[in-house]
PDB file of C-alpha atoms in Angstrom:
ATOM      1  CA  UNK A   1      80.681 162.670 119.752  1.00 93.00           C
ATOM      2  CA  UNK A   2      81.289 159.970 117.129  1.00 95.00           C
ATOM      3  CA  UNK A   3      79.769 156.679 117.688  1.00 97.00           C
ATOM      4  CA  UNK A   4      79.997 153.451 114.711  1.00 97.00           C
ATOM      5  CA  UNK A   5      78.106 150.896 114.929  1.00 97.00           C
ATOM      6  CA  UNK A   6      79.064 147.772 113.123  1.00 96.00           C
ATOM      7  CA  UNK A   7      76.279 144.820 112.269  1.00 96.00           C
ATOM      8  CA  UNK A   8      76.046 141.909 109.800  1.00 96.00           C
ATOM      9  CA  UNK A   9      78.887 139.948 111.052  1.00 94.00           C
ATOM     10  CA  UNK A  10      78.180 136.039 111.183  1.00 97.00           C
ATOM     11  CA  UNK A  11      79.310 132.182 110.082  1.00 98.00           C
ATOM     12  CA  UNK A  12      79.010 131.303 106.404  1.00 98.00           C
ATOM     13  CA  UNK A  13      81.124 128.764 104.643  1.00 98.00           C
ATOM     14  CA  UNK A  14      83.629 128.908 101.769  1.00 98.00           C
ATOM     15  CA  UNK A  15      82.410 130.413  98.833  1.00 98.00           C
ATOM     16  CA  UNK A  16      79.663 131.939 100.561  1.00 98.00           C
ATOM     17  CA  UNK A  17      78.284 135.789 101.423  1.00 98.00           C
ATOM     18  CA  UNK A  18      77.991 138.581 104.238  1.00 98.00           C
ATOM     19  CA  UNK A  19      77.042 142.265 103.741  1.00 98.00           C
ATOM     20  CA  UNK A  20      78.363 144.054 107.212  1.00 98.00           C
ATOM     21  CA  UNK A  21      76.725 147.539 107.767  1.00 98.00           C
ATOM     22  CA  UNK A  22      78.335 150.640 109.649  1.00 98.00           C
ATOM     23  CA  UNK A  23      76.169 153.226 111.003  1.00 97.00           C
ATOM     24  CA  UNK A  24      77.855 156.416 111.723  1.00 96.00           C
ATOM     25  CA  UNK A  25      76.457 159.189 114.090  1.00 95.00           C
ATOM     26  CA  UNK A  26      77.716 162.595 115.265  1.00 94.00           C
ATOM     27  CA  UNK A  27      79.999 163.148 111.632  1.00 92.00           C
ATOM     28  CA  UNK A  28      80.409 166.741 111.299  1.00 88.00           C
ATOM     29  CA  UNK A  29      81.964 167.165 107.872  1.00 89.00           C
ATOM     30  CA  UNK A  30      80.064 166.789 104.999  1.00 88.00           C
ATOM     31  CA  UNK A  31      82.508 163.878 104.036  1.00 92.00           C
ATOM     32  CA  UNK A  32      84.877 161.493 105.549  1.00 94.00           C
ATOM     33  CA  UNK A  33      87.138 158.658 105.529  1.00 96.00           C
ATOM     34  CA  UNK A  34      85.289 155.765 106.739  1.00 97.00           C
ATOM     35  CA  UNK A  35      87.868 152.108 106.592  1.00 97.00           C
ATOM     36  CA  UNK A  36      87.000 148.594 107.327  1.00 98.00           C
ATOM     37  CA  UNK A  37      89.435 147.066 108.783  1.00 98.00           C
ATOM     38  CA  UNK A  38      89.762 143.570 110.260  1.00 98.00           C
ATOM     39  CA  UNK A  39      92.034 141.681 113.191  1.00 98.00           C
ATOM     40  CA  UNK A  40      92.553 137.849 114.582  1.00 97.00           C
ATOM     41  CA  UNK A  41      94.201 137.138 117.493  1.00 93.00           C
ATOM     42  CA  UNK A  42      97.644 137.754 117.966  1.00 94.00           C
ATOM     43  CA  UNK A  43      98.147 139.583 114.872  1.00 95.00           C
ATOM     44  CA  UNK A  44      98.149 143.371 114.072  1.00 95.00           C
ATOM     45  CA  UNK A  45      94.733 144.933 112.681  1.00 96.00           C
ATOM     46  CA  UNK A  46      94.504 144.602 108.583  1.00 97.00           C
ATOM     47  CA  UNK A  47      92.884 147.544 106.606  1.00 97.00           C
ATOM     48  CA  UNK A  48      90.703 145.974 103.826  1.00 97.00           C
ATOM     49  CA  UNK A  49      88.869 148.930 102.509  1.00 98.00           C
ATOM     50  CA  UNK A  50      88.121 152.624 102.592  1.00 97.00           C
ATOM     51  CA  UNK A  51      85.659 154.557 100.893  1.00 97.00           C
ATOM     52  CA  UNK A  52      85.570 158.500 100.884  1.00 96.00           C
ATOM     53  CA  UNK A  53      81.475 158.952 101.869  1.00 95.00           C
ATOM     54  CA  UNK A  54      79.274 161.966 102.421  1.00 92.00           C
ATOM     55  CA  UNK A  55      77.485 164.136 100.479  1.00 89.00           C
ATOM     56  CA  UNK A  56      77.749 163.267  96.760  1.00 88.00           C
ATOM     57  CA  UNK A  57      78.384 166.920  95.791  1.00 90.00           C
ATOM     58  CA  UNK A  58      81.784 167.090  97.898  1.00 87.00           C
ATOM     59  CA  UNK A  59      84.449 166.596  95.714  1.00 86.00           C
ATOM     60  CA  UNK A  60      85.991 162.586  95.260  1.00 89.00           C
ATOM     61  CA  UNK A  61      82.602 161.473  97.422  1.00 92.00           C
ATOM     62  CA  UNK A  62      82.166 157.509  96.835  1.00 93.00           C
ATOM     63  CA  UNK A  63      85.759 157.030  95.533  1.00 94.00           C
ATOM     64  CA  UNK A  64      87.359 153.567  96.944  1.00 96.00           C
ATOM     65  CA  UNK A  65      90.447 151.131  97.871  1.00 97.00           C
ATOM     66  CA  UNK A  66      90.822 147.773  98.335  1.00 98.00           C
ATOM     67  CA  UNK A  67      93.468 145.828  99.637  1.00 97.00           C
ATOM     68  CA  UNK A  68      94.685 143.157  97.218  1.00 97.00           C
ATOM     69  CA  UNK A  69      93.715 140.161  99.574  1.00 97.00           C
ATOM     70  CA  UNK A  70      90.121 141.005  99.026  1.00 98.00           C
ATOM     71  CA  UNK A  71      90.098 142.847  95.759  1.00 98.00           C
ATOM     72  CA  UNK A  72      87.514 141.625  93.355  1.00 98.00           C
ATOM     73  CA  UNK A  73      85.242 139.774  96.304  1.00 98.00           C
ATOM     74  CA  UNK A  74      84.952 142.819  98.637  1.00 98.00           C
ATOM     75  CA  UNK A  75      82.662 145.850  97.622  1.00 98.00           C
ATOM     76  CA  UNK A  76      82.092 149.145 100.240  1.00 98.00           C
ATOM     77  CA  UNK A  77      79.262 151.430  99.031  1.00 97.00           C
ATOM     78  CA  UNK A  78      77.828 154.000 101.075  1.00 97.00           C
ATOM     79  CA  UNK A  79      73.740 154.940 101.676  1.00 94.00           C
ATOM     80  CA  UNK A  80      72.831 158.067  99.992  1.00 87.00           C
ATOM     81  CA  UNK A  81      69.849 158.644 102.458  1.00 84.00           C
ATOM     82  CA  UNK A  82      71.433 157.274 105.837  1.00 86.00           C
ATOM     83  CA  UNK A  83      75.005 158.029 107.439  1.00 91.00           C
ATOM     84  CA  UNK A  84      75.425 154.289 106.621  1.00 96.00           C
ATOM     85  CA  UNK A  85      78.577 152.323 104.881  1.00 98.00           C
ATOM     86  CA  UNK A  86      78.474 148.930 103.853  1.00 98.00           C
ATOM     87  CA  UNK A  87      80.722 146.453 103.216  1.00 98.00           C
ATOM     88  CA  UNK A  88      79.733 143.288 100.772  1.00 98.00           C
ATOM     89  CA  UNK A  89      81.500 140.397 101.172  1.00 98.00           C
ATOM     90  CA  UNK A  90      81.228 137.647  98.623  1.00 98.00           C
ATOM     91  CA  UNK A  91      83.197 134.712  97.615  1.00 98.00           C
ATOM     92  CA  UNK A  92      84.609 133.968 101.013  1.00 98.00           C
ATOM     93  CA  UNK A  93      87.451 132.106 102.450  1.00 98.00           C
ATOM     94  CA  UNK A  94      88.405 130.607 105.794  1.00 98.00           C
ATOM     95  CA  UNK A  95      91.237 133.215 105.938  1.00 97.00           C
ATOM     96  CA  UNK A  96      88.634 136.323 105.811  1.00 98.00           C
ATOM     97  CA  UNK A  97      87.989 134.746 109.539  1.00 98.00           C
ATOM     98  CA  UNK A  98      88.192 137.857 111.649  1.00 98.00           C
ATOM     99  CA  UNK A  99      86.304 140.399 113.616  1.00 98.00           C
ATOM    100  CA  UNK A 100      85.608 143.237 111.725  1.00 98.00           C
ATOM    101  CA  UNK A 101      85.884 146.891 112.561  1.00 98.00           C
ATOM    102  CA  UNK A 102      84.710 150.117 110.935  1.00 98.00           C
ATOM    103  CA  UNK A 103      86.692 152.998 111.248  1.00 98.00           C
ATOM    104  CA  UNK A 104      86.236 157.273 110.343  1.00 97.00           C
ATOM    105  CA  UNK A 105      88.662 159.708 110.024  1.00 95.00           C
ATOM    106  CA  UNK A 106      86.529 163.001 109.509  1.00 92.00           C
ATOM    107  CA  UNK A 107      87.173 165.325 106.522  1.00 84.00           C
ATOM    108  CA  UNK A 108      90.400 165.423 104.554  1.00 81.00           C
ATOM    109  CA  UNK A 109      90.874 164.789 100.992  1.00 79.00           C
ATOM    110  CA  UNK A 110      89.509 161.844  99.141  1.00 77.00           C
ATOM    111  CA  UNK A 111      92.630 160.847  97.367  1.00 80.00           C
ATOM    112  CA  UNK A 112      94.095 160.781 100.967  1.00 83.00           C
ATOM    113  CA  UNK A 113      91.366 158.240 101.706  1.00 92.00           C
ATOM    114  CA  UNK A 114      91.549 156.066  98.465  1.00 92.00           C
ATOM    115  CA  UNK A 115      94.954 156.347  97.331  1.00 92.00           C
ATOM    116  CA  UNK A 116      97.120 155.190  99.963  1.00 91.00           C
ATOM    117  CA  UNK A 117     100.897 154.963  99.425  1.00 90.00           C
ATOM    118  CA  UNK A 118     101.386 151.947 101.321  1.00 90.00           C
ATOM    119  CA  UNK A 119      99.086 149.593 103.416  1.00 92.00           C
ATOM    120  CA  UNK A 120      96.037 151.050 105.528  1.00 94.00           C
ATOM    121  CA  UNK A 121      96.852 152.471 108.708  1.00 94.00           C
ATOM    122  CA  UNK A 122      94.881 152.018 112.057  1.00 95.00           C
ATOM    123  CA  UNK A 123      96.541 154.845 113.972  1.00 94.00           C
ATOM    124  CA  UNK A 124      95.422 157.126 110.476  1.00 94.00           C
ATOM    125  CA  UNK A 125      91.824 156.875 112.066  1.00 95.00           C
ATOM    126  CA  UNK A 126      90.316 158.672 115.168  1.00 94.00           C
ATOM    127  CA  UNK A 127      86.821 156.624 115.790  1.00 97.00           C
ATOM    128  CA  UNK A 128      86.303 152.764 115.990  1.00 98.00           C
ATOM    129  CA  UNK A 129      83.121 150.798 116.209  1.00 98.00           C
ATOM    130  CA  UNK A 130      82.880 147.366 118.706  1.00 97.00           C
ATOM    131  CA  UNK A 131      83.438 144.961 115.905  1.00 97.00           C
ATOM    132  CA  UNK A 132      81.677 142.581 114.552  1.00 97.00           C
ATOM    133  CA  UNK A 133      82.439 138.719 114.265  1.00 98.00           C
ATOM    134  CA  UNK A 134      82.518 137.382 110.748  1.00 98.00           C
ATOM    135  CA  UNK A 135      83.522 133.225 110.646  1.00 98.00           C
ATOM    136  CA  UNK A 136      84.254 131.225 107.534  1.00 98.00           C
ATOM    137  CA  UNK A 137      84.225 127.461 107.745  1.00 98.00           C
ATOM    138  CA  UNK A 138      85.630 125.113 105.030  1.00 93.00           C
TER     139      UNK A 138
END
């Protein structure tokens, strides 16, 4: 069974920093799809990232996206000891006010991970952590 756990989440204000953390257990292929995605009330769930993690020796391991509204500020890496994906957050804004959400979709190609054709999906992923609560005053 697939469980994500999502920590890090907090208040900062404009301009500031967050590193969020997702901690992935029961993954049975040696790489996946793992997305951060983000949601405020009343509006539909935003994909910010993806990166394609697992074992470096598995073909397109460590590859990335971003969307363009946090290009440049957001940066996901991935543990090479722990089943662990991180997402760090600099430079940020009042709109970046959200709860966060890592999500996996297990195996699969990396370019299917990192090159989407359009927007990041939610339904395109199978396991969701609880979220995690990031706040940005100005």
């Amino acid at each position: 069974q697939v469980h994500l756990v999502e920590s890090g989440g907090g208040s900062v204000q404009t301009g500031g920093s967050l590193s969020l953390s997702c901690e992935a257990s029961g993954l049975t292929y040696s790489a996946n799809c793992i997305g951060w995605f983000r949601q405020v009330p009343g509006k539909e769930r935003e994909g910010v990232a993806t990166i394609f993690a697992g074992n470096r020796r598995s073909h397109g391991v460590g590859a990335t996206y971003y969307a363009d509204s946090v290009k440049g500020r957001f940066t996901v890496s991935q543990s090479d000891t722990t089943n662990t994906v991180y997402l760090q957050m600099n430079s940020l804004k009042p709109d970046d006010t959200a709860i966060y959400y890592c999500a996996a979709r297990e195996g699969g190609a990396g370019g299917i991970c990192t090159e989407p054709a359009g927007p990041l999906r939610a339904r395109d992923f199978d396991h969701w952590g609880q979220g995690t609560q990031v706040t940005v005053s100005s």
